[in-house]
């Protein structure tokens, strides 16, 4: 019994430290090799207070596109001090009637509305849609890897901040996956049941070929 308790306790302790880092920080050095666990660390003697501040979310995203949506990212590639810390953030701007197209990330996402009124939602693996109208100051959580979206349903441009449980959460938009590559249109038609002419139009719009 005691041995079993010790084994369970050691597993709990190990898992609780699984996401910690061996040093105070590991500011990414993108000039060095990196892999699935992150970037290599910048020489600590060259780290300054400047490394731990980032102003990239001050600027609104460019909403002059078909979705009226623009984003400013604060991921590890933009903010190297996030390396190994399991967190990041993005700013999403939507014009009136704009939308964040349906997409996925590898990790959970927590939204907070800073300006405006939006519908935020996701679709689970049973194809059940969960969506709600949220306003300034409201939060909305999106589970990992599920297709999700936001739509500005207010009368003013909206600003939403999203935090992620990863310094590099990844993103894959459905429109990009289907229409920004060289996948032949006849295959896209087979797997989506979209009209061939519409597929060609969307490929031209989003930069795809074939």
Coordinates of C-alpha atoms in Angstrom, one line a residue:
X1 CA 0.0 0.0 0.0
X2 CA 2.8 2.4 1.0
X3 CA 4.6 1.6 -2.3
X4 CA 1.5 2.3 -4.3
X5 CA 1.0 5.6 -2.5
X6 CA 4.6 6.6 -3.2
X7 CA 4.3 5.7 -6.9
X8 CA 1.1 7.8 -7.3
X9 CA 2.7 10.7 -5.4
X10 CA 5.8 10.6 -7.6
X11 CA 3.6 10.6 -10.7
X12 CA 1.6 13.6 -9.4
X13 CA 4.8 15.5 -8.6
X14 CA 6.3 14.6 -12.0
X15 CA 3.2 15.8 -13.9
X16 CA 3.0 19.0 -11.9
X17 CA 6.5 19.9 -12.9
X18 CA 6.1 18.7 -16.5
X19 CA 5.6 22.2 -17.9
X20 CA 8.2 24.0 -15.9
X21 CA 11.5 25.1 -17.2
X22 CA 14.9 24.5 -15.8
X23 CA 15.9 28.2 -15.5
X24 CA 14.1 31.4 -14.8
X25 CA 13.5 32.0 -18.5
X26 CA 14.6 31.0 -21.9
X27 CA 14.3 33.9 -24.3
X28 CA 14.1 32.4 -27.8
X29 CA 17.0 32.9 -30.1
X30 CA 15.5 32.3 -33.6
X31 CA 19.0 32.1 -35.1
X32 CA 19.7 28.8 -33.3
X33 CA 18.2 25.4 -34.0
X34 CA 14.7 24.7 -32.6
X35 CA 12.3 21.8 -32.6
X36 CA 8.9 20.7 -31.2
X37 CA 9.8 21.7 -27.7
X38 CA 10.6 25.3 -28.7
X39 CA 13.5 27.5 -29.6
X40 CA 17.0 27.4 -28.2
X41 CA 17.8 30.0 -25.5
X42 CA 19.4 33.3 -26.1
X43 CA 22.7 33.8 -24.3
X44 CA 21.6 34.9 -20.8
X45 CA 24.4 37.5 -20.6
X46 CA 22.7 39.3 -23.6
X47 CA 19.1 39.3 -22.1
X48 CA 17.8 42.7 -21.1
X49 CA 14.5 44.1 -19.8
X50 CA 13.7 45.0 -23.4
X51 CA 13.3 41.2 -24.1
X52 CA 10.3 41.0 -21.7
X53 CA 8.2 43.8 -23.2
X54 CA 6.2 43.7 -26.4
X55 CA 4.2 46.5 -28.0
X56 CA 2.9 44.7 -31.0
X57 CA -0.7 44.5 -29.9
X58 CA -1.1 48.3 -29.7
X59 CA -1.7 48.5 -33.5
X60 CA -5.1 47.4 -34.9
X61 CA -5.1 44.6 -37.4
X62 CA -5.8 45.4 -41.0
X63 CA -9.5 44.8 -41.6
X64 CA -9.5 45.9 -45.3
X65 CA -10.3 42.4 -46.6
X66 CA -13.3 40.2 -47.4
X67 CA -13.7 39.1 -43.8
X68 CA -13.2 42.7 -42.4
X69 CA -10.9 41.0 -39.9
X70 CA -7.3 41.6 -38.9
X71 CA -5.1 40.2 -36.2
X72 CA -1.9 41.3 -34.4
X73 CA -0.1 38.3 -32.8
X74 CA 2.0 38.1 -29.7
X75 CA 3.3 34.6 -30.2
X76 CA 6.9 33.4 -29.6
X77 CA 8.0 34.4 -33.1
X78 CA 7.0 38.0 -32.3
X79 CA 7.7 38.0 -28.6
X80 CA 10.7 35.6 -27.9
X81 CA 10.5 35.9 -24.1
X82 CA 7.4 33.6 -24.3
X83 CA 9.6 30.7 -25.2
X84 CA 8.9 27.8 -22.8
X85 CA 6.3 29.7 -20.7
X86 CA 3.1 28.1 -22.1
X87 CA 1.3 31.3 -22.9
X88 CA 0.7 33.8 -25.7
X89 CA -1.9 36.4 -26.8
X90 CA -3.4 37.9 -30.0
X91 CA -5.5 40.9 -30.8
X92 CA -8.4 40.5 -33.2
X93 CA -10.1 43.5 -34.8
X94 CA -13.3 43.2 -36.7
X95 CA -15.1 45.9 -38.7
X96 CA -18.9 46.2 -38.5
X97 CA -20.2 43.0 -39.9
X98 CA -16.8 41.4 -39.9
X99 CA -15.9 37.9 -38.8
X100 CA -13.0 35.8 -37.7
X101 CA -13.3 32.8 -40.2
X102 CA -13.7 29.4 -38.8
X103 CA -10.4 27.9 -37.7
X104 CA -8.6 25.8 -35.1
X105 CA -5.6 26.0 -32.7
X106 CA -3.6 23.2 -31.0
X107 CA -4.6 24.6 -27.5
X108 CA -7.4 26.2 -25.6
X109 CA -8.2 29.9 -26.3
X110 CA -9.7 32.4 -23.8
X111 CA -11.4 35.4 -25.3
X112 CA -12.1 38.8 -23.7
X113 CA -14.1 41.5 -25.5
X114 CA -12.5 44.9 -25.2
X115 CA -14.8 46.8 -27.5
X116 CA -18.0 46.0 -29.3
X117 CA -20.5 43.1 -29.3
X118 CA -19.7 39.8 -30.9
X119 CA -21.0 36.2 -31.3
X120 CA -18.3 33.7 -30.3
X121 CA -18.7 30.0 -30.8
X122 CA -17.3 26.6 -31.5
X123 CA -18.4 23.3 -32.9
X124 CA -17.7 20.1 -31.0
X125 CA -16.8 16.7 -32.4
X126 CA -20.5 15.7 -32.3
X127 CA -21.2 18.7 -34.6
X128 CA -23.0 20.6 -31.8
X129 CA -22.6 24.3 -32.1
X130 CA -22.1 26.3 -28.9
X131 CA -22.3 30.1 -29.5
X132 CA -23.2 33.2 -27.5
X133 CA -23.4 36.9 -27.9
X134 CA -20.8 38.5 -25.6
X135 CA -20.0 42.2 -24.9
X136 CA -17.3 44.4 -23.5
X137 CA -15.7 42.7 -20.5
X138 CA -17.1 39.3 -21.2
X139 CA -15.1 36.1 -21.5
X140 CA -15.6 33.1 -23.7
X141 CA -13.5 29.8 -23.6
X142 CA -12.8 27.7 -26.6
X143 CA -11.6 24.1 -26.0
X144 CA -8.5 22.9 -27.8
X145 CA -8.5 21.9 -31.5
X146 CA -12.2 22.6 -32.1
X147 CA -13.4 24.7 -35.1
X148 CA -14.4 28.1 -33.8
X149 CA -15.3 31.6 -35.0
X150 CA -16.3 35.1 -34.0
X151 CA -18.7 37.5 -35.7
X152 CA -19.1 41.3 -35.0
X153 CA -22.8 41.8 -34.5
X154 CA -22.6 45.3 -33.0
X155 CA -22.8 48.8 -34.5
X156 CA -19.1 49.6 -33.9
X157 CA -15.8 47.9 -34.8
X158 CA -14.9 45.2 -32.2
X159 CA -11.6 44.5 -30.4
X160 CA -11.1 41.1 -28.9
X161 CA -8.0 39.8 -27.1
X162 CA -7.3 36.1 -26.9
X163 CA -4.9 34.2 -24.7
X164 CA -3.5 30.8 -25.4
X165 CA -2.0 28.0 -23.4
X166 CA 1.0 27.9 -25.6
X167 CA 3.7 30.3 -26.9
X168 CA 3.0 28.9 -30.4
X169 CA -0.7 27.8 -30.6
X170 CA -0.7 27.3 -34.3
X171 CA -3.7 28.2 -36.5
X172 CA -5.4 26.6 -39.5
X173 CA -8.3 28.3 -41.1
X174 CA -10.8 26.2 -43.1
X175 CA -10.9 28.7 -46.0
X176 CA -7.1 28.7 -46.2
X177 CA -6.9 25.0 -46.0
X178 CA -9.2 24.6 -48.9
X179 CA -8.5 27.5 -51.2
X180 CA -4.9 28.7 -50.6
X181 CA -3.1 25.7 -51.9
X182 CA -2.7 23.7 -55.1
X183 CA -5.2 20.9 -54.2
X184 CA -7.1 20.2 -57.5
X185 CA -10.5 21.8 -57.7
X186 CA -12.1 18.4 -58.6
X187 CA -10.9 17.0 -55.3
X188 CA -12.1 20.1 -53.4
X189 CA -15.5 19.6 -55.1
X190 CA -15.6 15.9 -54.0
X191 CA -14.8 16.6 -50.4
X192 CA -17.0 19.7 -50.0
X193 CA -19.8 19.3 -52.5
X194 CA -19.2 22.9 -53.6
X195 CA -19.9 24.0 -57.1
X196 CA -16.8 23.9 -59.3
X197 CA -17.2 27.6 -60.4
X198 CA -17.5 28.7 -56.8
X199 CA -14.3 26.7 -55.9
X200 CA -12.4 28.4 -58.8
X201 CA -13.7 31.8 -57.6
X202 CA -12.5 31.2 -54.0
X203 CA -9.2 29.9 -55.2
X204 CA -8.6 33.1 -57.1
X205 CA -9.7 35.1 -54.2
X206 CA -7.4 33.4 -51.6
X207 CA -4.4 32.7 -53.9
X208 CA -4.8 29.0 -54.5
X209 CA -4.2 27.2 -57.8
X210 CA -5.5 24.2 -59.8

